[in-house]
Amino acid sequence: MERMIIFCMLFFCSTMMLTEASPRTVKYKQIQKKIQDLQSMVKDKDAELLHTPENFVEGCLSTAVTCFKKGVQKLQPASSQDNGAFHKAIRIVNKLTYRDSGEHCESYEKKTCESYEKKTPKEFLKGFENLMQ
């Protein structure tokens, strides 16, 4: 009887661990949510155009992530009422870290941030959201 109870407890604990999302997945989902929030808070008219990476190549994403993180620093809130929430969202997005080996980048032309087309802040954030997916 004791063995059966211990087995049931182990089985229950192991199934709970399997259904729990990894911390990295939770972090990425939180960052993706903040990017979506920023789209409604960002100043889009009369704002600086930002270099927006596109056509991402698997295994060569660290350059795109770096460009997006640099661009996020240049975003401005649409109104002063959103200022606190805006800066909090920016801080959370800046916590994004992505490292890849860069081995697959050799066949792909390594681009600098300045080589990407400039787009409006909302298009920039849409591109960032696509990268996060």
Short mmCIF file of N, CA and C in Angstrom, two decimals:
data_model
loop_
_atom_site.label_atom_id
_atom_site.label_comp_id
_atom_site.label_asym_id
_atom_site.label_seq_id
_atom_site.Cartn_x
_atom_site.Cartn_y
_atom_site.Cartn_z
N MET A 1 0.82 -1.20 0.00
CA MET A 1 0.00 0.00 0.00
C MET A 1 0.87 1.27 0.00
N GLU A 2 1.94 1.25 0.81
CA GLU A 2 2.84 2.40 0.85
C GLU A 2 3.48 2.63 -0.51
N ARG A 3 3.88 1.55 -1.16
CA ARG A 3 4.50 1.67 -2.47
C ARG A 3 3.53 2.28 -3.48
N MET A 4 2.29 1.91 -3.38
CA MET A 4 1.28 2.43 -4.30
C MET A 4 1.09 3.93 -4.08
N ILE A 5 1.06 4.38 -2.86
CA ILE A 5 0.91 5.81 -2.56
C ILE A 5 2.13 6.59 -3.05
N ILE A 6 3.32 6.05 -2.81
CA ILE A 6 4.54 6.70 -3.26
C ILE A 6 4.56 6.78 -4.78
N PHE A 7 4.17 5.69 -5.45
CA PHE A 7 4.13 5.67 -6.90
C PHE A 7 3.15 6.72 -7.42
N CYS A 8 1.97 6.81 -6.81
CA CYS A 8 0.97 7.80 -7.24
C CYS A 8 1.48 9.23 -7.05
N MET A 9 2.18 9.47 -5.94
CA MET A 9 2.73 10.80 -5.70
C MET A 9 3.80 11.14 -6.74
N LEU A 10 4.68 10.21 -7.05
CA LEU A 10 5.71 10.43 -8.05
C LEU A 10 5.10 10.67 -9.43
N PHE A 11 4.10 9.88 -9.76
CA PHE A 11 3.42 10.03 -11.04
C PHE A 11 2.78 11.42 -11.15
N PHE A 12 2.09 11.84 -10.09
CA PHE A 12 1.44 13.15 -10.08
C PHE A 12 2.46 14.27 -10.23
N CYS A 13 3.55 14.20 -9.48
CA CYS A 13 4.59 15.24 -9.54
C CYS A 13 5.24 15.30 -10.91
N SER A 14 5.51 14.15 -11.50
CA SER A 14 6.17 14.15 -12.81
C SER A 14 5.25 14.70 -13.90
N THR A 15 3.96 14.40 -13.84
CA THR A 15 3.05 14.95 -14.84
C THR A 15 2.90 16.46 -14.68
N MET A 16 2.93 16.95 -13.47
CA MET A 16 2.84 18.39 -13.24
C MET A 16 4.07 19.09 -13.80
N MET A 17 5.23 18.50 -13.66
CA MET A 17 6.46 19.09 -14.17
C MET A 17 6.46 19.12 -15.69
N LEU A 18 5.89 18.11 -16.32
CA LEU A 18 5.86 18.06 -17.78
C LEU A 18 4.92 19.09 -18.38
N THR A 19 3.85 19.42 -17.69
CA THR A 19 2.88 20.37 -18.23
C THR A 19 3.30 21.81 -17.98
N GLU A 20 4.22 22.05 -17.10
CA GLU A 20 4.67 23.41 -16.79
C GLU A 20 5.57 23.93 -17.90
N ALA A 21 5.35 25.15 -18.34
CA ALA A 21 6.15 25.76 -19.41
C ALA A 21 7.54 26.10 -18.88
N SER A 22 8.52 26.04 -19.77
CA SER A 22 9.87 26.36 -19.37
C SER A 22 9.97 27.86 -19.07
N PRO A 23 10.87 28.26 -18.19
CA PRO A 23 11.03 29.69 -17.86
C PRO A 23 11.35 30.53 -19.10
N ARG A 24 12.11 29.98 -20.02
CA ARG A 24 12.46 30.70 -21.24
C ARG A 24 11.22 30.98 -22.08
N THR A 25 10.35 29.99 -22.21
CA THR A 25 9.11 30.16 -22.97
C THR A 25 8.24 31.22 -22.33
N VAL A 26 8.13 31.19 -21.02
CA VAL A 26 7.33 32.19 -20.30
C VAL A 26 7.91 33.58 -20.52
N LYS A 27 9.23 33.70 -20.47
CA LYS A 27 9.90 34.99 -20.66
C LYS A 27 9.64 35.52 -22.07
N TYR A 28 9.77 34.66 -23.09
CA TYR A 28 9.53 35.09 -24.46
C TYR A 28 8.09 35.51 -24.68
N LYS A 29 7.15 34.80 -24.07
CA LYS A 29 5.73 35.16 -24.20
C LYS A 29 5.46 36.52 -23.53
N GLN A 30 6.12 36.77 -22.40
CA GLN A 30 5.96 38.05 -21.72
C GLN A 30 6.52 39.18 -22.59
N ILE A 31 7.67 38.96 -23.20
CA ILE A 31 8.27 39.98 -24.06
C ILE A 31 7.38 40.22 -25.28
N GLN A 32 6.86 39.15 -25.86
CA GLN A 32 5.97 39.28 -27.01
C GLN A 32 4.71 40.09 -26.64
N LYS A 33 4.17 39.85 -25.46
CA LYS A 33 3.00 40.60 -24.99
C LYS A 33 3.34 42.08 -24.83
N LYS A 34 4.51 42.38 -24.30
CA LYS A 34 4.92 43.78 -24.11
C LYS A 34 5.13 44.47 -25.46
N ILE A 35 5.62 43.75 -26.46
CA ILE A 35 5.77 44.32 -27.79
C ILE A 35 4.40 44.68 -28.35
N GLN A 36 3.42 43.81 -28.14
CA GLN A 36 2.05 44.10 -28.58
C GLN A 36 1.50 45.32 -27.85
N ASP A 37 1.77 45.42 -26.54
CA ASP A 37 1.33 46.58 -25.77
C ASP A 37 1.96 47.86 -26.29
N LEU A 38 3.24 47.79 -26.63
CA LEU A 38 3.95 48.97 -27.13
C LEU A 38 3.35 49.50 -28.43
N GLN A 39 2.80 48.60 -29.23
CA GLN A 39 2.22 49.03 -30.51
C GLN A 39 1.10 50.04 -30.31
N SER A 40 0.37 49.91 -29.21
CA SER A 40 -0.71 50.86 -28.96
C SER A 40 -0.22 52.12 -28.23
N MET A 41 0.96 52.08 -27.64
CA MET A 41 1.47 53.21 -26.86
C MET A 41 2.49 54.07 -27.60
N VAL A 42 3.02 53.56 -28.70
CA VAL A 42 4.14 54.23 -29.34
C VAL A 42 3.68 55.39 -30.23
N LYS A 43 4.51 56.39 -30.28
CA LYS A 43 4.26 57.54 -31.14
C LYS A 43 4.63 57.14 -32.57
N ASP A 44 3.66 57.25 -33.49
CA ASP A 44 3.90 56.79 -34.85
C ASP A 44 3.99 57.96 -35.83
N LYS A 45 3.29 59.04 -35.55
CA LYS A 45 3.33 60.21 -36.43
C LYS A 45 4.48 61.12 -36.01
N ASP A 46 5.18 61.64 -37.00
CA ASP A 46 6.32 62.52 -36.76
C ASP A 46 7.39 61.86 -35.88
N ALA A 47 7.50 60.55 -35.99
CA ALA A 47 8.50 59.82 -35.21
C ALA A 47 9.67 59.42 -36.11
N GLU A 48 10.79 59.16 -35.48
CA GLU A 48 11.98 58.74 -36.22
C GLU A 48 11.73 57.37 -36.85
N LEU A 49 12.11 57.21 -38.11
CA LEU A 49 12.01 55.91 -38.77
C LEU A 49 13.14 55.03 -38.26
N LEU A 50 12.86 53.73 -38.14
CA LEU A 50 13.81 52.81 -37.53
C LEU A 50 14.20 51.70 -38.50
N HIS A 51 15.47 51.31 -38.45
CA HIS A 51 15.93 50.20 -39.28
C HIS A 51 15.23 48.92 -38.80
N THR A 52 14.54 48.26 -39.73
CA THR A 52 13.70 47.12 -39.36
C THR A 52 14.18 45.85 -40.06
N PRO A 53 14.83 44.94 -39.33
CA PRO A 53 15.26 43.67 -39.93
C PRO A 53 14.06 42.86 -40.41
N GLU A 54 14.26 42.17 -41.52
CA GLU A 54 13.23 41.27 -42.04
C GLU A 54 13.93 40.13 -42.77
N ASN A 55 13.15 39.16 -43.21
CA ASN A 55 13.67 37.96 -43.88
C ASN A 55 14.72 37.28 -43.01
N PHE A 56 14.29 36.88 -41.81
CA PHE A 56 15.19 36.28 -40.83
C PHE A 56 15.68 34.92 -41.30
N VAL A 57 16.95 34.65 -41.05
CA VAL A 57 17.55 33.37 -41.38
C VAL A 57 17.80 32.62 -40.08
N GLU A 58 17.30 31.39 -39.99
CA GLU A 58 17.48 30.57 -38.79
C GLU A 58 18.97 30.38 -38.54
N GLY A 59 19.39 30.51 -37.30
CA GLY A 59 20.79 30.36 -36.96
C GLY A 59 21.58 31.65 -37.10
N CYS A 60 20.91 32.71 -37.53
CA CYS A 60 21.59 34.00 -37.73
C CYS A 60 20.70 35.12 -37.19
N LEU A 61 20.03 34.85 -36.08
CA LEU A 61 19.05 35.79 -35.56
C LEU A 61 19.62 36.80 -34.57
N SER A 62 20.81 36.56 -34.06
CA SER A 62 21.33 37.46 -33.03
C SER A 62 21.53 38.88 -33.56
N THR A 63 21.88 39.03 -34.83
CA THR A 63 22.04 40.37 -35.41
C THR A 63 20.70 41.09 -35.45
N ALA A 64 19.64 40.38 -35.84
CA ALA A 64 18.31 40.98 -35.90
C ALA A 64 17.85 41.38 -34.50
N VAL A 65 18.08 40.53 -33.52
CA VAL A 65 17.68 40.84 -32.14
C VAL A 65 18.42 42.08 -31.66
N THR A 66 19.70 42.17 -31.95
CA THR A 66 20.49 43.34 -31.55
C THR A 66 19.94 44.61 -32.20
N CYS A 67 19.59 44.53 -33.47
CA CYS A 67 19.04 45.70 -34.17
C CYS A 67 17.71 46.13 -33.56
N PHE A 68 16.87 45.16 -33.24
CA PHE A 68 15.58 45.50 -32.64
C PHE A 68 15.78 46.12 -31.25
N LYS A 69 16.71 45.58 -30.48
CA LYS A 69 16.94 46.15 -29.14
C LYS A 69 17.47 47.58 -29.24
N LYS A 70 18.31 47.87 -30.23
CA LYS A 70 18.80 49.24 -30.43
C LYS A 70 17.65 50.15 -30.84
N GLY A 71 16.78 49.66 -31.71
CA GLY A 71 15.66 50.46 -32.19
C GLY A 71 14.65 50.76 -31.11
N VAL A 72 14.43 49.82 -30.21
CA VAL A 72 13.46 50.00 -29.12
C VAL A 72 13.86 51.20 -28.26
N GLN A 73 15.15 51.45 -28.13
CA GLN A 73 15.62 52.58 -27.33
C GLN A 73 15.22 53.92 -27.92
N LYS A 74 14.93 53.95 -29.22
CA LYS A 74 14.58 55.20 -29.89
C LYS A 74 13.08 55.47 -29.92
N LEU A 75 12.27 54.53 -29.44
CA LEU A 75 10.82 54.70 -29.45
C LEU A 75 10.39 55.78 -28.46
N GLN A 76 9.32 56.47 -28.78
CA GLN A 76 8.77 57.51 -27.92
C GLN A 76 7.30 57.21 -27.63
N PRO A 77 6.83 57.50 -26.41
CA PRO A 77 5.41 57.27 -26.10
C PRO A 77 4.52 58.26 -26.84
N ALA A 78 3.33 57.81 -27.20
CA ALA A 78 2.38 58.67 -27.93
C ALA A 78 1.87 59.80 -27.05
N SER A 79 1.69 59.54 -25.77
CA SER A 79 1.22 60.59 -24.86
C SER A 79 1.93 60.46 -23.52
N SER A 80 1.98 61.54 -22.78
CA SER A 80 2.66 61.52 -21.49
C SER A 80 1.91 60.67 -20.47
N GLN A 81 0.63 60.40 -20.72
CA GLN A 81 -0.15 59.56 -19.80
C GLN A 81 0.37 58.13 -19.80
N ASP A 82 0.87 57.66 -20.94
CA ASP A 82 1.37 56.29 -21.07
C ASP A 82 2.83 56.16 -20.65
N ASN A 83 3.45 57.23 -20.21
CA ASN A 83 4.88 57.26 -19.97
C ASN A 83 5.38 56.15 -19.04
N GLY A 84 4.74 55.96 -17.90
CA GLY A 84 5.19 54.93 -16.95
C GLY A 84 5.08 53.54 -17.51
N ALA A 85 3.92 53.20 -18.05
CA ALA A 85 3.71 51.87 -18.63
C ALA A 85 4.62 51.66 -19.84
N PHE A 86 4.84 52.71 -20.60
CA PHE A 86 5.70 52.65 -21.78
C PHE A 86 7.13 52.28 -21.37
N HIS A 87 7.68 52.99 -20.40
CA HIS A 87 9.06 52.73 -19.97
C HIS A 87 9.20 51.36 -19.31
N LYS A 88 8.17 50.92 -18.62
CA LYS A 88 8.21 49.57 -18.03
C LYS A 88 8.25 48.52 -19.13
N ALA A 89 7.44 48.69 -20.17
CA ALA A 89 7.43 47.75 -21.29
C ALA A 89 8.78 47.74 -22.00
N ILE A 90 9.39 48.92 -22.15
CA ILE A 90 10.72 49.01 -22.79
C ILE A 90 11.75 48.23 -21.98
N ARG A 91 11.71 48.38 -20.65
CA ARG A 91 12.66 47.65 -19.78
C ARG A 91 12.50 46.15 -19.94
N ILE A 92 11.26 45.67 -20.00
CA ILE A 92 11.02 44.24 -20.13
C ILE A 92 11.51 43.73 -21.48
N VAL A 93 11.24 44.48 -22.54
CA VAL A 93 11.69 44.08 -23.87
C VAL A 93 13.23 44.05 -23.94
N ASN A 94 13.87 44.97 -23.27
CA ASN A 94 15.34 45.01 -23.28
C ASN A 94 15.97 43.83 -22.57
N LYS A 95 15.21 43.09 -21.79
CA LYS A 95 15.75 41.92 -21.10
C LYS A 95 15.92 40.73 -22.04
N LEU A 96 15.44 40.88 -23.28
CA LEU A 96 15.57 39.80 -24.25
C LEU A 96 17.04 39.53 -24.54
N THR A 97 17.42 38.29 -24.40
CA THR A 97 18.77 37.88 -24.78
C THR A 97 18.63 36.71 -25.72
N TYR A 98 19.43 36.73 -26.77
CA TYR A 98 19.42 35.63 -27.73
C TYR A 98 20.84 35.45 -28.21
N ARG A 99 21.30 34.24 -28.10
CA ARG A 99 22.64 33.93 -28.58
C ARG A 99 22.54 32.74 -29.51
N ASP A 100 23.16 32.89 -30.66
CA ASP A 100 23.30 31.74 -31.53
C ASP A 100 24.77 31.64 -31.90
N SER A 101 25.14 30.49 -32.42
CA SER A 101 26.55 30.26 -32.72
C SER A 101 27.02 31.07 -33.91
N GLY A 102 26.10 31.41 -34.81
CA GLY A 102 26.49 32.16 -35.99
C GLY A 102 27.14 31.31 -37.05
N GLU A 103 27.15 29.99 -36.85
CA GLU A 103 27.79 29.09 -37.81
C GLU A 103 27.11 29.14 -39.17
N HIS A 104 25.80 29.29 -39.17
CA HIS A 104 25.05 29.27 -40.42
C HIS A 104 25.05 30.63 -41.11
N CYS A 105 25.63 31.63 -40.49
CA CYS A 105 25.63 32.98 -41.05
C CYS A 105 26.69 33.14 -42.13
N GLU A 106 27.64 32.22 -42.22
CA GLU A 106 28.74 32.37 -43.17
C GLU A 106 28.23 32.35 -44.60
N SER A 107 27.23 31.52 -44.88
CA SER A 107 26.71 31.47 -46.24
C SER A 107 25.74 32.63 -46.48
N TYR A 108 25.26 33.23 -45.43
CA TYR A 108 24.32 34.34 -45.52
C TYR A 108 25.08 35.63 -45.31
N GLU A 109 24.78 36.61 -46.09
CA GLU A 109 25.45 37.90 -45.97
C GLU A 109 25.12 38.51 -44.60
N LYS A 110 26.13 38.70 -43.79
CA LYS A 110 25.91 39.33 -42.49
C LYS A 110 25.58 40.80 -42.71
N LYS A 111 24.46 41.21 -42.16
CA LYS A 111 24.02 42.59 -42.36
C LYS A 111 24.23 43.40 -41.09
N THR A 112 24.42 44.69 -41.28
CA THR A 112 24.44 45.60 -40.15
C THR A 112 23.04 46.18 -40.01
N CYS A 113 22.76 46.76 -38.88
CA CYS A 113 21.44 47.34 -38.65
C CYS A 113 21.11 48.40 -39.69
N GLU A 114 22.11 49.18 -40.08
CA GLU A 114 21.89 50.27 -41.02
C GLU A 114 21.56 49.79 -42.42
N SER A 115 21.83 48.52 -42.71
CA SER A 115 21.55 48.02 -44.06
C SER A 115 20.07 47.66 -44.24
N TYR A 116 19.31 47.61 -43.15
CA TYR A 116 17.89 47.31 -43.26
C TYR A 116 17.10 48.57 -43.57
N GLU A 117 15.97 48.38 -44.23
CA GLU A 117 15.09 49.50 -44.59
C GLU A 117 14.52 50.16 -43.34
N LYS A 118 14.35 51.47 -43.40
CA LYS A 118 13.75 52.21 -42.29
C LYS A 118 12.23 52.17 -42.42
N LYS A 119 11.57 51.94 -41.29
CA LYS A 119 10.11 51.88 -41.27
C LYS A 119 9.58 52.64 -40.06
N THR A 120 8.28 52.84 -40.04
CA THR A 120 7.64 53.55 -38.92
C THR A 120 7.75 52.71 -37.65
N PRO A 121 7.61 53.33 -36.48
CA PRO A 121 7.70 52.58 -35.23
C PRO A 121 6.71 51.40 -35.13
N LYS A 122 5.48 51.59 -35.63
CA LYS A 122 4.52 50.49 -35.55
C LYS A 122 4.91 49.33 -36.46
N GLU A 123 5.42 49.63 -37.65
CA GLU A 123 5.91 48.57 -38.55
C GLU A 123 7.13 47.89 -37.94
N PHE A 124 7.99 48.70 -37.29
CA PHE A 124 9.17 48.17 -36.60
C PHE A 124 8.75 47.16 -35.53
N LEU A 125 7.77 47.54 -34.71
CA LEU A 125 7.31 46.64 -33.64
C LEU A 125 6.63 45.40 -34.22
N LYS A 126 5.94 45.54 -35.34
CA LYS A 126 5.31 44.39 -35.99
C LYS A 126 6.39 43.40 -36.45
N GLY A 127 7.49 43.93 -36.99
CA GLY A 127 8.61 43.09 -37.39
C GLY A 127 9.24 42.38 -36.20
N PHE A 128 9.36 43.10 -35.09
CA PHE A 128 9.91 42.53 -33.86
C PHE A 128 9.00 41.41 -33.35
N GLU A 129 7.71 41.63 -33.41
CA GLU A 129 6.76 40.61 -32.99
C GLU A 129 6.87 39.36 -33.88
N ASN A 130 7.06 39.56 -35.17
CA ASN A 130 7.24 38.42 -36.10
C ASN A 130 8.48 37.63 -35.74
N LEU A 131 9.54 38.32 -35.36
CA LEU A 131 10.77 37.64 -34.95
C LEU A 131 10.53 36.79 -33.70
N MET A 132 9.77 37.34 -32.76
CA MET A 132 9.53 36.62 -31.50
C MET A 132 8.68 35.37 -31.72
N GLN A 133 7.88 35.35 -32.77
CA GLN A 133 7.06 34.16 -33.05
C GLN A 133 7.93 33.09 -33.64
#
